[in-house]
PDB file of N, CA, C and O in Angstrom:
ATOM      1  N   MET A 616       0.843  -1.179   0.000  1.00 63.00           N
ATOM      2  CA  MET A 616       0.000   0.000   0.000  1.00 63.00           C
ATOM      3  C   MET A 616       0.890   1.243   0.000  1.00 63.00           C
ATOM      4  O   MET A 616       1.874   1.321   0.720  1.00 63.00           O
ATOM      5  N   ALA A 617       0.537   2.210  -0.813  1.00 66.00           N
ATOM      6  CA  ALA A 617       1.310   3.449  -0.896  1.00 66.00           C
ATOM      7  C   ALA A 617       1.089   4.294   0.347  1.00 66.00           C
ATOM      8  O   ALA A 617      -0.003   4.342   0.900  1.00 66.00           O
ATOM      9  N   ILE A 618       2.136   4.962   0.750  1.00 71.00           N
ATOM     10  CA  ILE A 618       2.061   5.816   1.938  1.00 71.00           C
ATOM     11  C   ILE A 618       2.051   7.272   1.481  1.00 71.00           C
ATOM     12  O   ILE A 618       2.889   7.692   0.686  1.00 71.00           O
ATOM     13  N   ASN A 619       1.087   8.023   1.972  1.00 71.00           N
ATOM     14  CA  ASN A 619       0.991   9.438   1.649  1.00 71.00           C
ATOM     15  C   ASN A 619       1.889  10.219   2.606  1.00 71.00           C
ATOM     16  O   ASN A 619       1.674  10.208   3.812  1.00 71.00           O
ATOM     17  N   ASN A 620       2.892  10.897   2.061  1.00 70.00           N
ATOM     18  CA  ASN A 620       3.830  11.651   2.872  1.00 70.00           C
ATOM     19  C   ASN A 620       3.906  13.080   2.330  1.00 70.00           C
ATOM     20  O   ASN A 620       4.766  13.392   1.511  1.00 70.00           O
ATOM     21  N   PRO A 621       3.020  13.991   2.773  1.00 68.00           N
ATOM     22  CA  PRO A 621       3.023  15.354   2.237  1.00 68.00           C
ATOM     23  C   PRO A 621       4.345  16.093   2.454  1.00 68.00           C
ATOM     24  O   PRO A 621       4.739  16.917   1.635  1.00 68.00           O
ATOM     25  N   MET A 622       5.048  15.796   3.521  1.00 68.00           N
ATOM     26  CA  MET A 622       6.315  16.488   3.784  1.00 68.00           C
ATOM     27  C   MET A 622       7.412  16.002   2.846  1.00 68.00           C
ATOM     28  O   MET A 622       8.357  16.725   2.563  1.00 68.00           O
ATOM     29  N   GLY A 623       7.277  14.788   2.350  1.00 67.00           N
ATOM     30  CA  GLY A 623       8.306  14.234   1.482  1.00 67.00           C
ATOM     31  C   GLY A 623       8.023  14.457   0.009  1.00 67.00           C
ATOM     32  O   GLY A 623       8.870  14.158  -0.834  1.00 67.00           O
ATOM     33  N   ASP A 624       6.857  14.953  -0.322  1.00 63.00           N
ATOM     34  CA  ASP A 624       6.536  15.211  -1.719  1.00 63.00           C
ATOM     35  C   ASP A 624       7.355  16.393  -2.225  1.00 63.00           C
ATOM     36  O   ASP A 624       7.375  17.453  -1.625  1.00 63.00           O
ATOM     37  N   HIS A 625       8.027  16.189  -3.337  1.00 67.00           N
ATOM     38  CA  HIS A 625       8.894  17.239  -3.876  1.00 67.00           C
ATOM     39  C   HIS A 625       8.315  17.897  -5.117  1.00 67.00           C
ATOM     40  O   HIS A 625       8.966  18.716  -5.733  1.00 67.00           O
ATOM     41  N   PHE A 626       7.115  17.528  -5.487  1.00 66.00           N
ATOM     42  CA  PHE A 626       6.482  18.163  -6.631  1.00 66.00           C
ATOM     43  C   PHE A 626       6.012  19.543  -6.222  1.00 66.00           C
ATOM     44  O   PHE A 626       5.173  19.689  -5.357  1.00 66.00           O
ATOM     45  N   ASN A 627       6.602  20.541  -6.815  1.00 62.00           N
ATOM     46  CA  ASN A 627       6.265  21.918  -6.461  1.00 62.00           C
ATOM     47  C   ASN A 627       6.185  22.728  -7.757  1.00 62.00           C
ATOM     48  O   ASN A 627       7.160  23.349  -8.167  1.00 62.00           O
ATOM     49  N   PRO A 628       5.036  22.717  -8.429  1.00 63.00           N
ATOM     50  CA  PRO A 628       4.950  23.435  -9.705  1.00 63.00           C
ATOM     51  C   PRO A 628       5.053  24.942  -9.510  1.00 63.00           C
ATOM     52  O   PRO A 628       4.800  25.467  -8.422  1.00 63.00           O
ATOM     53  N   GLN A 629       5.433  25.624 -10.597  1.00 63.00           N
ATOM     54  CA  GLN A 629       5.489  27.086 -10.544  1.00 63.00           C
ATOM     55  C   GLN A 629       4.088  27.630 -10.336  1.00 63.00           C
ATOM     56  O   GLN A 629       3.107  27.059 -10.803  1.00 63.00           O
ATOM     57  N   SER A 630       4.025  28.740  -9.640  1.00 63.00           N
ATOM     58  CA  SER A 630       2.725  29.364  -9.422  1.00 63.00           C
ATOM     59  C   SER A 630       2.230  29.983 -10.716  1.00 63.00           C
ATOM     60  O   SER A 630       2.997  30.213 -11.648  1.00 63.00           O
ATOM     61  N   ASN A 631       0.967  30.259 -10.778  1.00 59.00           N
ATOM     62  CA  ASN A 631       0.419  30.876 -11.983  1.00 59.00           C
ATOM     63  C   ASN A 631       0.806  32.346 -12.086  1.00 59.00           C
ATOM     64  O   ASN A 631       0.530  32.994 -13.078  1.00 59.00           O
ATOM     65  N   MET A 632       1.469  32.884 -11.077  1.00 57.00           N
ATOM     66  CA  MET A 632       1.937  34.269 -11.106  1.00 57.00           C
ATOM     67  C   MET A 632       3.383  34.364 -11.604  1.00 57.00           C
ATOM     68  O   MET A 632       3.930  35.443 -11.713  1.00 57.00           O
ATOM     69  N   SER A 633       4.009  33.230 -11.905  1.00 65.00           N
ATOM     70  CA  SER A 633       5.389  33.276 -12.397  1.00 65.00           C
ATOM     71  C   SER A 633       5.416  33.810 -13.820  1.00 65.00           C
ATOM     72  O   SER A 633       4.433  33.739 -14.548  1.00 65.00           O
ATOM     73  N   GLN A 634       6.552  34.344 -14.193  1.00 72.00           N
ATOM     74  CA  GLN A 634       6.693  34.941 -15.519  1.00 72.00           C
ATOM     75  C   GLN A 634       7.669  34.107 -16.335  1.00 72.00           C
ATOM     76  O   GLN A 634       8.725  33.721 -15.851  1.00 72.00           O
ATOM     77  N   ASP A 635       7.310  33.845 -17.569  1.00 85.00           N
ATOM     78  CA  ASP A 635       8.170  33.092 -18.462  1.00 85.00           C
ATOM     79  C   ASP A 635       8.923  34.049 -19.373  1.00 85.00           C
ATOM     80  O   ASP A 635       8.359  35.018 -19.869  1.00 85.00           O
ATOM     81  N   PHE A 636      10.191  33.745 -19.578  1.00 91.00           N
ATOM     82  CA  PHE A 636      11.041  34.568 -20.425  1.00 91.00           C
ATOM     83  C   PHE A 636      11.628  33.720 -21.541  1.00 91.00           C
ATOM     84  O   PHE A 636      11.875  32.536 -21.367  1.00 91.00           O
ATOM     85  N   GLU A 637      11.874  34.355 -22.677  1.00 94.00           N
ATOM     86  CA  GLU A 637      12.542  33.706 -23.790  1.00 94.00           C
ATOM     87  C   GLU A 637      13.836  34.463 -24.048  1.00 94.00           C
ATOM     88  O   GLU A 637      13.869  35.690 -24.006  1.00 94.00           O
ATOM     89  N   GLU A 638      14.910  33.716 -24.316  1.00 95.00           N
ATOM     90  CA  GLU A 638      16.236  34.304 -24.492  1.00 95.00           C
ATOM     91  C   GLU A 638      16.454  34.705 -25.952  1.00 95.00           C
ATOM     92  O   GLU A 638      16.112  33.966 -26.866  1.00 95.00           O
ATOM     93  N   PHE A 639      17.043  35.888 -26.148  1.00 96.00           N
ATOM     94  CA  PHE A 639      17.352  36.403 -27.484  1.00 96.00           C
ATOM     95  C   PHE A 639      18.727  37.045 -27.462  1.00 96.00           C
ATOM     96  O   PHE A 639      19.242  37.403 -26.407  1.00 96.00           O
ATOM     97  N   TRP A 640      19.307  37.248 -28.652  1.00 97.00           N
ATOM     98  CA  TRP A 640      20.461  38.118 -28.795  1.00 97.00           C
ATOM     99  C   TRP A 640      19.933  39.533 -28.996  1.00 97.00           C
ATOM    100  O   TRP A 640      18.890  39.731 -29.610  1.00 97.00           O
ATOM    101  N   PHE A 641      20.650  40.520 -28.498  1.00 97.00           N
ATOM    102  CA  PHE A 641      20.229  41.916 -28.644  1.00 97.00           C
ATOM    103  C   PHE A 641      20.016  42.270 -30.112  1.00 97.00           C
ATOM    104  O   PHE A 641      19.069  42.961 -30.467  1.00 97.00           O
ATOM    105  N   GLU A 642      20.877  41.767 -30.988  1.00 97.00           N
ATOM    106  CA  GLU A 642      20.780  42.100 -32.403  1.00 97.00           C
ATOM    107  C   GLU A 642      19.514  41.537 -33.056  1.00 97.00           C
ATOM    108  O   GLU A 642      19.087  42.023 -34.095  1.00 97.00           O
ATOM    109  N   ASP A 643      18.914  40.520 -32.468  1.00 97.00           N
ATOM    110  CA  ASP A 643      17.713  39.904 -33.043  1.00 97.00           C
ATOM    111  C   ASP A 643      16.433  40.666 -32.733  1.00 97.00           C
ATOM    112  O   ASP A 643      15.401  40.394 -33.346  1.00 97.00           O
ATOM    113  N   LEU A 644      16.483  41.598 -31.793  1.00 97.00           N
ATOM    114  CA  LEU A 644      15.290  42.362 -31.441  1.00 97.00           C
ATOM    115  C   LEU A 644      15.052  43.477 -32.450  1.00 97.00           C
ATOM    116  O   LEU A 644      15.989  44.029 -33.014  1.00 97.00           O
ATOM    117  N   GLU A 645      13.800  43.804 -32.643  1.00 97.00           N
ATOM    118  CA  GLU A 645      13.439  44.951 -33.477  1.00 97.00           C
ATOM    119  C   GLU A 645      13.552  46.225 -32.640  1.00 97.00           C
ATOM    120  O   GLU A 645      13.405  46.186 -31.410  1.00 97.00           O
ATOM    121  N   VAL A 646      13.792  47.344 -33.289  1.00 97.00           N
ATOM    122  CA  VAL A 646      13.828  48.633 -32.586  1.00 97.00           C
ATOM    123  C   VAL A 646      12.453  48.857 -31.963  1.00 97.00           C
ATOM    124  O   VAL A 646      11.429  48.539 -32.553  1.00 97.00           O
ATOM    125  N   ASP A 647      12.419  49.381 -30.753  1.00 97.00           N
ATOM    126  CA  ASP A 647      11.227  49.667 -29.943  1.00 97.00           C
ATOM    127  C   ASP A 647      10.662  48.449 -29.216  1.00 97.00           C
ATOM    128  O   ASP A 647       9.630  48.558 -28.564  1.00 97.00           O
ATOM    129  N   GLU A 648      11.318  47.300 -29.270  1.00 97.00           N
ATOM    130  CA  GLU A 648      10.842  46.150 -28.516  1.00 97.00           C
ATOM    131  C   GLU A 648      11.329  46.224 -27.073  1.00 97.00           C
ATOM    132  O   GLU A 648      12.433  46.689 -26.797  1.00 97.00           O
ATOM    133  N   LEU A 649      10.503  45.722 -26.157  1.00 97.00           N
ATOM    134  CA  LEU A 649      10.874  45.649 -24.746  1.00 97.00           C
ATOM    135  C   LEU A 649      11.749  44.434 -24.504  1.00 97.00           C
ATOM    136  O   LEU A 649      11.556  43.388 -25.135  1.00 97.00           O
ATOM    137  N   PHE A 650      12.700  44.567 -23.565  1.00 96.00           N
ATOM    138  CA  PHE A 650      13.516  43.420 -23.153  1.00 96.00           C
ATOM    139  C   PHE A 650      13.987  43.630 -21.726  1.00 96.00           C
ATOM    140  O   PHE A 650      13.878  44.716 -21.156  1.00 96.00           O
ATOM    141  N   TRP A 651      14.466  42.550 -21.126  1.00 95.00           N
ATOM    142  CA  TRP A 651      15.006  42.571 -19.776  1.00 95.00           C
ATOM    143  C   TRP A 651      16.400  41.974 -19.825  1.00 95.00           C
ATOM    144  O   TRP A 651      16.705  41.150 -20.673  1.00 95.00           O
ATOM    145  N   GLN A 652      17.269  42.390 -18.898  1.00 94.00           N
ATOM    146  CA  GLN A 652      18.638  41.883 -18.873  1.00 94.00           C
ATOM    147  C   GLN A 652      18.760  40.598 -18.071  1.00 94.00           C
ATOM    148  O   GLN A 652      19.793  39.941 -18.130  1.00 94.00           O
ATOM    149  N   THR A 653      17.754  40.234 -17.325  1.00 91.00           N
ATOM    150  CA  THR A 653      17.794  39.011 -16.537  1.00 91.00           C
ATOM    151  C   THR A 653      16.442  38.316 -16.613  1.00 91.00           C
ATOM    152  O   THR A 653      15.427  38.954 -16.868  1.00 91.00           O
ATOM    153  N   ASN A 654      16.453  37.023 -16.383  1.00 88.00           N
ATOM    154  CA  ASN A 654      15.208  36.270 -16.335  1.00 88.00           C
ATOM    155  C   ASN A 654      14.951  35.727 -14.926  1.00 88.00           C
ATOM    156  O   ASN A 654      14.139  34.853 -14.725  1.00 88.00           O
ATOM    157  N   LYS A 655      15.675  36.252 -13.951  1.00 84.00           N
ATOM    158  CA  LYS A 655      15.550  35.792 -12.570  1.00 84.00           C
ATOM    159  C   LYS A 655      14.592  36.707 -11.805  1.00 84.00           C
ATOM    160  O   LYS A 655      14.876  37.888 -11.634  1.00 84.00           O
ATOM    161  N   PRO A 656      13.479  36.174 -11.326  1.00 73.00           N
ATOM    162  CA  PRO A 656      12.481  37.025 -10.664  1.00 73.00           C
ATOM    163  C   PRO A 656      12.948  37.615  -9.334  1.00 73.00           C
ATOM    164  O   PRO A 656      12.433  38.629  -8.904  1.00 73.00           O
ATOM    165  N   LYS A 657      13.952  37.015  -8.684  1.00 74.00           N
ATOM    166  CA  LYS A 657      14.416  37.537  -7.391  1.00 74.00           C
ATOM    167  C   LYS A 657      15.230  38.820  -7.561  1.00 74.00           C
ATOM    168  O   LYS A 657      15.308  39.633  -6.660  1.00 74.00           O
ATOM    169  N   GLU A 658      15.857  38.987  -8.710  1.00 73.00           N
ATOM    170  CA  GLU A 658      16.632  40.195  -8.962  1.00 73.00           C
ATOM    171  C   GLU A 658      15.705  41.302  -9.436  1.00 73.00           C
ATOM    172  O   GLU A 658      14.618  41.050  -9.938  1.00 73.00           O
ATOM    173  N   GLU A 659      16.143  42.528  -9.274  1.00 79.00           N
ATOM    174  CA  GLU A 659      15.336  43.659  -9.727  1.00 79.00           C
ATOM    175  C   GLU A 659      15.222  43.611 -11.248  1.00 79.00           C
ATOM    176  O   GLU A 659      16.224  43.615 -11.953  1.00 79.00           O
ATOM    177  N   GLN A 660      14.015  43.542 -11.730  1.00 86.00           N
ATOM    178  CA  GLN A 660      13.791  43.441 -13.169  1.00 86.00           C
ATOM    179  C   GLN A 660      13.376  44.801 -13.717  1.00 86.00           C
ATOM    180  O   GLN A 660      12.261  45.249 -13.507  1.00 86.00           O
ATOM    181  N   ILE A 661      14.298  45.427 -14.412  1.00 92.00           N
ATOM    182  CA  ILE A 661      14.045  46.737 -15.004  1.00 92.00           C
ATOM    183  C   ILE A 661      13.803  46.534 -16.493  1.00 92.00           C
ATOM    184  O   ILE A 661      14.630  45.931 -17.180  1.00 92.00           O
ATOM    185  N   PRO A 662      12.689  47.021 -17.009  1.00 95.00           N
ATOM    186  CA  PRO A 662      12.448  46.877 -18.448  1.00 95.00           C
ATOM    187  C   PRO A 662      13.308  47.851 -19.255  1.00 95.00           C
ATOM    188  O   PRO A 662      13.611  48.951 -18.808  1.00 95.00           O
ATOM    189  N   TRP A 663      13.697  47.407 -20.430  1.00 96.00           N
ATOM    190  CA  TRP A 663      14.476  48.202 -21.365  1.00 96.00           C
ATOM    191  C   TRP A 663      13.729  48.239 -22.682  1.00 96.00           C
ATOM    192  O   TRP A 663      12.932  47.366 -22.977  1.00 96.00           O
ATOM    193  N   ARG A 664      14.009  49.237 -23.500  1.00 98.00           N
ATOM    194  CA  ARG A 664      13.452  49.317 -24.843  1.00 98.00           C
ATOM    195  C   ARG A 664      14.613  49.550 -25.813  1.00 98.00           C
ATOM    196  O   ARG A 664      15.435  50.442 -25.608  1.00 98.00           O
ATOM    197  N   LYS A 665      14.674  48.737 -26.846  1.00 98.00           N
ATOM    198  CA  LYS A 665      15.731  48.895 -27.842  1.00 98.00           C
ATOM    199  C   LYS A 665      15.464  50.181 -28.622  1.00 98.00           C
ATOM    200  O   LYS A 665      14.386  50.384 -29.149  1.00 98.00           O
ATOM    201  N   SER A 666      16.464  51.070 -28.676  1.00 97.00           N
ATOM    202  CA  SER A 666      16.271  52.360 -29.339  1.00 97.00           C
ATOM    203  C   SER A 666      17.036  52.486 -30.655  1.00 97.00           C
ATOM    204  O   SER A 666      16.731  53.356 -31.455  1.00 97.00           O
ATOM    205  N   SER A 667      18.043  51.645 -30.864  1.00 97.00           N
ATOM    206  CA  SER A 667      18.773  51.623 -32.142  1.00 97.00           C
ATOM    207  C   SER A 667      19.448  50.257 -32.250  1.00 97.00           C
ATOM    208  O   SER A 667      19.239  49.388 -31.412  1.00 97.00           O
ATOM    209  N   LEU A 668      20.298  50.077 -33.261  1.00 96.00           N
ATOM    210  CA  LEU A 668      20.936  48.776 -33.458  1.00 96.00           C
ATOM    211  C   LEU A 668      21.866  48.389 -32.314  1.00 96.00           C
ATOM    212  O   LEU A 668      22.080  47.209 -32.059  1.00 96.00           O
ATOM    213  N   THR A 669      22.425  49.388 -31.598  1.00 96.00           N
ATOM    214  CA  THR A 669      23.377  49.081 -30.529  1.00 96.00           C
ATOM    215  C   THR A 669      23.026  49.753 -29.205  1.00 96.00           C
ATOM    216  O   THR A 669      23.833  49.724 -28.284  1.00 96.00           O
ATOM    217  N   GLU A 670      21.856  50.382 -29.093  1.00 97.00           N
ATOM    218  CA  GLU A 670      21.513  51.112 -27.872  1.00 97.00           C
ATOM    219  C   GLU A 670      20.148  50.699 -27.336  1.00 97.00           C
ATOM    220  O   GLU A 670      19.248  50.353 -28.090  1.00 97.00           O
ATOM    221  N   GLY A 671      20.049  50.746 -26.010  1.00 97.00           N
ATOM    222  CA  GLY A 671      18.786  50.479 -25.351  1.00 97.00           C
ATOM    223  C   GLY A 671      18.532  51.521 -24.281  1.00 97.00           C
ATOM    224  O   GLY A 671      19.468  52.064 -23.688  1.00 97.00           O
ATOM    225  N   ARG A 672      17.254  51.812 -24.025  1.00 98.00           N
ATOM    226  CA  ARG A 672      16.867  52.810 -23.032  1.00 98.00           C
ATOM    227  C   ARG A 672      16.350  52.105 -21.779  1.00 98.00           C
ATOM    228  O   ARG A 672      15.453  51.271 -21.849  1.00 98.00           O
ATOM    229  N   ASN A 673      16.934  52.468 -20.639  1.00 97.00           N
ATOM    230  CA  ASN A 673      16.449  51.996 -19.349  1.00 97.00           C
ATOM    231  C   ASN A 673      15.155  52.756 -19.051  1.00 97.00           C
ATOM    232  O   ASN A 673      15.172  53.978 -18.933  1.00 97.00           O
ATOM    233  N   LEU A 674      14.047  52.048 -18.953  1.00 96.00           N
ATOM    234  CA  LEU A 674      12.760  52.725 -18.795  1.00 96.00           C
ATOM    235  C   LEU A 674      12.525  53.248 -17.378  1.00 96.00           C
ATOM    236  O   LEU A 674      11.626  54.048 -17.167  1.00 96.00           O
ATOM    237  N   LYS A 675      13.343  52.817 -16.440  1.00 95.00           N
ATOM    238  CA  LYS A 675      13.206  53.333 -15.066  1.00 95.00           C
ATOM    239  C   LYS A 675      13.947  54.661 -14.909  1.00 95.00           C
ATOM    240  O   LYS A 675      13.410  55.606 -14.345  1.00 95.00           O
ATOM    241  N   THR A 676      15.162  54.742 -15.435  1.00 95.00           N
ATOM    242  CA  THR A 676      15.972  55.959 -15.273  1.00 95.00           C
ATOM    243  C   THR A 676      15.962  56.837 -16.522  1.00 95.00           C
ATOM    244  O   THR A 676      16.494  57.937 -16.484  1.00 95.00           O
ATOM    245  N   GLN A 677      15.414  56.310 -17.629  1.00 97.00           N
ATOM    246  CA  GLN A 677      15.353  57.031 -18.907  1.00 97.00           C
ATOM    247  C   GLN A 677      16.742  57.381 -19.437  1.00 97.00           C
ATOM    248  O   GLN A 677      16.928  58.412 -20.083  1.00 97.00           O
ATOM    249  N   THR A 678      17.720  56.512 -19.185  1.00 97.00           N
ATOM    250  CA  THR A 678      19.064  56.714 -19.722  1.00 97.00           C
ATOM    251  C   THR A 678      19.311  55.709 -20.847  1.00 97.00           C
ATOM    252  O   THR A 678      18.735  54.626 -20.858  1.00 97.00           O
ATOM    253  N   ILE A 679      20.174  56.089 -21.769  1.00 97.00           N
ATOM    254  CA  ILE A 679      20.492  55.229 -22.912  1.00 97.00           C
ATOM    255  C   ILE A 679      21.868  54.602 -22.685  1.00 97.00           C
ATOM    256  O   ILE A 679      22.810  55.278 -22.281  1.00 97.00           O
ATOM    257  N   HIS A 680      21.953  53.304 -22.937  1.00 97.00           N
ATOM    258  CA  HIS A 680      23.199  52.557 -22.764  1.00 97.00           C
ATOM    259  C   HIS A 680      23.511  51.802 -24.046  1.00 97.00           C
ATOM    260  O   HIS A 680      22.603  51.405 -24.776  1.00 97.00           O
ATOM    261  N   SER A 681      24.794  51.580 -24.289  1.00 97.00           N
ATOM    262  CA  SER A 681      25.233  50.800 -25.450  1.00 97.00           C
ATOM    263  C   SER A 681      25.256  49.320 -25.097  1.00 97.00           C
ATOM    264  O   SER A 681      25.597  48.943 -23.977  1.00 97.00           O
ATOM    265  N   PHE A 682      24.890  48.488 -26.069  1.00 97.00           N
ATOM    266  CA  PHE A 682      24.895  47.038 -25.902  1.00 97.00           C
ATOM    267  C   PHE A 682      25.702  46.413 -27.024  1.00 97.00           C
ATOM    268  O   PHE A 682      25.677  46.899 -28.154  1.00 97.00           O
ATOM    269  N   GLN A 683      26.416  45.342 -26.700  1.00 96.00           N
ATOM    270  CA  GLN A 683      27.055  44.546 -27.737  1.00 96.00           C
ATOM    271  C   GLN A 683      25.954  43.820 -28.502  1.00 96.00           C
ATOM    272  O   GLN A 683      24.933  43.450 -27.939  1.00 96.00           O
ATOM    273  N   ARG A 684      26.166  43.611 -29.784  1.00 96.00           N
ATOM    274  CA  ARG A 684      25.131  42.973 -30.607  1.00 96.00           C
ATOM    275  C   ARG A 684      24.823  41.552 -30.149  1.00 96.00           C
ATOM    276  O   ARG A 684      23.707  41.079 -30.282  1.00 96.00           O
ATOM    277  N   ARG A 685      25.799  40.848 -29.563  1.00 96.00           N
ATOM    278  CA  ARG A 685      25.608  39.465 -29.137  1.00 96.00           C
ATOM    279  C   ARG A 685      25.351  39.350 -27.632  1.00 96.00           C
ATOM    280  O   ARG A 685      25.640  38.326 -27.030  1.00 96.00           O
ATOM    281  N   THR A 686      24.792  40.368 -27.022  1.00 96.00           N
ATOM    282  CA  THR A 686      24.414  40.320 -25.609  1.00 96.00           C
ATOM    283  C   THR A 686      23.127  39.528 -25.467  1.00 96.00           C
ATOM    284  O   THR A 686      22.180  39.730 -26.223  1.00 96.00           O
ATOM    285  N   LYS A 687      23.082  38.628 -24.485  1.00 96.00           N
ATOM    286  CA  LYS A 687      21.858  37.867 -24.230  1.00 96.00           C
ATOM    287  C   LYS A 687      20.868  38.769 -23.492  1.00 96.00           C
ATOM    288  O   LYS A 687      21.212  39.398 -22.493  1.00 96.00           O
ATOM    289  N   VAL A 688      19.662  38.836 -23.996  1.00 96.00           N
ATOM    290  CA  VAL A 688      18.579  39.588 -23.355  1.00 96.00           C
ATOM    291  C   VAL A 688      17.352  38.681 -23.324  1.00 96.00           C
ATOM    292  O   VAL A 688      17.323  37.633 -23.972  1.00 96.00           O
ATOM    293  N   TYR A 689      16.338  39.092 -22.580  1.00 95.00           N
ATOM    294  CA  TYR A 689      15.166  38.257 -22.379  1.00 95.00           C
ATOM    295  C   TYR A 689      13.900  39.059 -22.653  1.00 95.00           C
ATOM    296  O   TYR A 689      13.839  40.241 -22.377  1.00 95.00           O
ATOM    297  N   GLN A 690      12.910  38.367 -23.198  1.00 95.00           N
ATOM    298  CA  GLN A 690      11.592  38.959 -23.412  1.00 95.00           C
ATOM    299  C   GLN A 690      10.553  38.101 -22.724  1.00 95.00           C
ATOM    300  O   GLN A 690      10.679  36.866 -22.698  1.00 95.00           O
ATOM    301  N   LYS A 691       9.554  38.750 -22.171  1.00 90.00           N
ATOM    302  CA  LYS A 691       8.469  38.003 -21.532  1.00 90.00           C
ATOM    303  C   LYS A 691       7.607  37.348 -22.598  1.00 90.00           C
ATOM    304  O   LYS A 691       7.337  37.947 -23.635  1.00 90.00           O
ATOM    305  N   ILE A 692       7.183  36.155 -22.306  1.00 86.00           N
ATOM    306  CA  ILE A 692       6.312  35.429 -23.243  1.00 86.00           C
ATOM    307  C   ILE A 692       4.869  35.758 -22.952  1.00 86.00           C
ATOM    308  O   ILE A 692       4.438  35.837 -21.857  1.00 86.00           O
TER     309      ILE A 692
END
């Protein structure tokens, strides 16, 4: 007979409030698309908007920063 052990159960699905991200290269994004520099929810997630082929705007501070074309960035699904 199977024993029910709630403390030993390790199945812990993600909550429905979790956010899914897809990884892209900066160069693959279109101008004006939103992206994030991390896909980790525990870190501060600041949205960015691609403003040119090599620049992105931090939407929190409204400053423009240069990005390498092969920088990994993330978009919410």
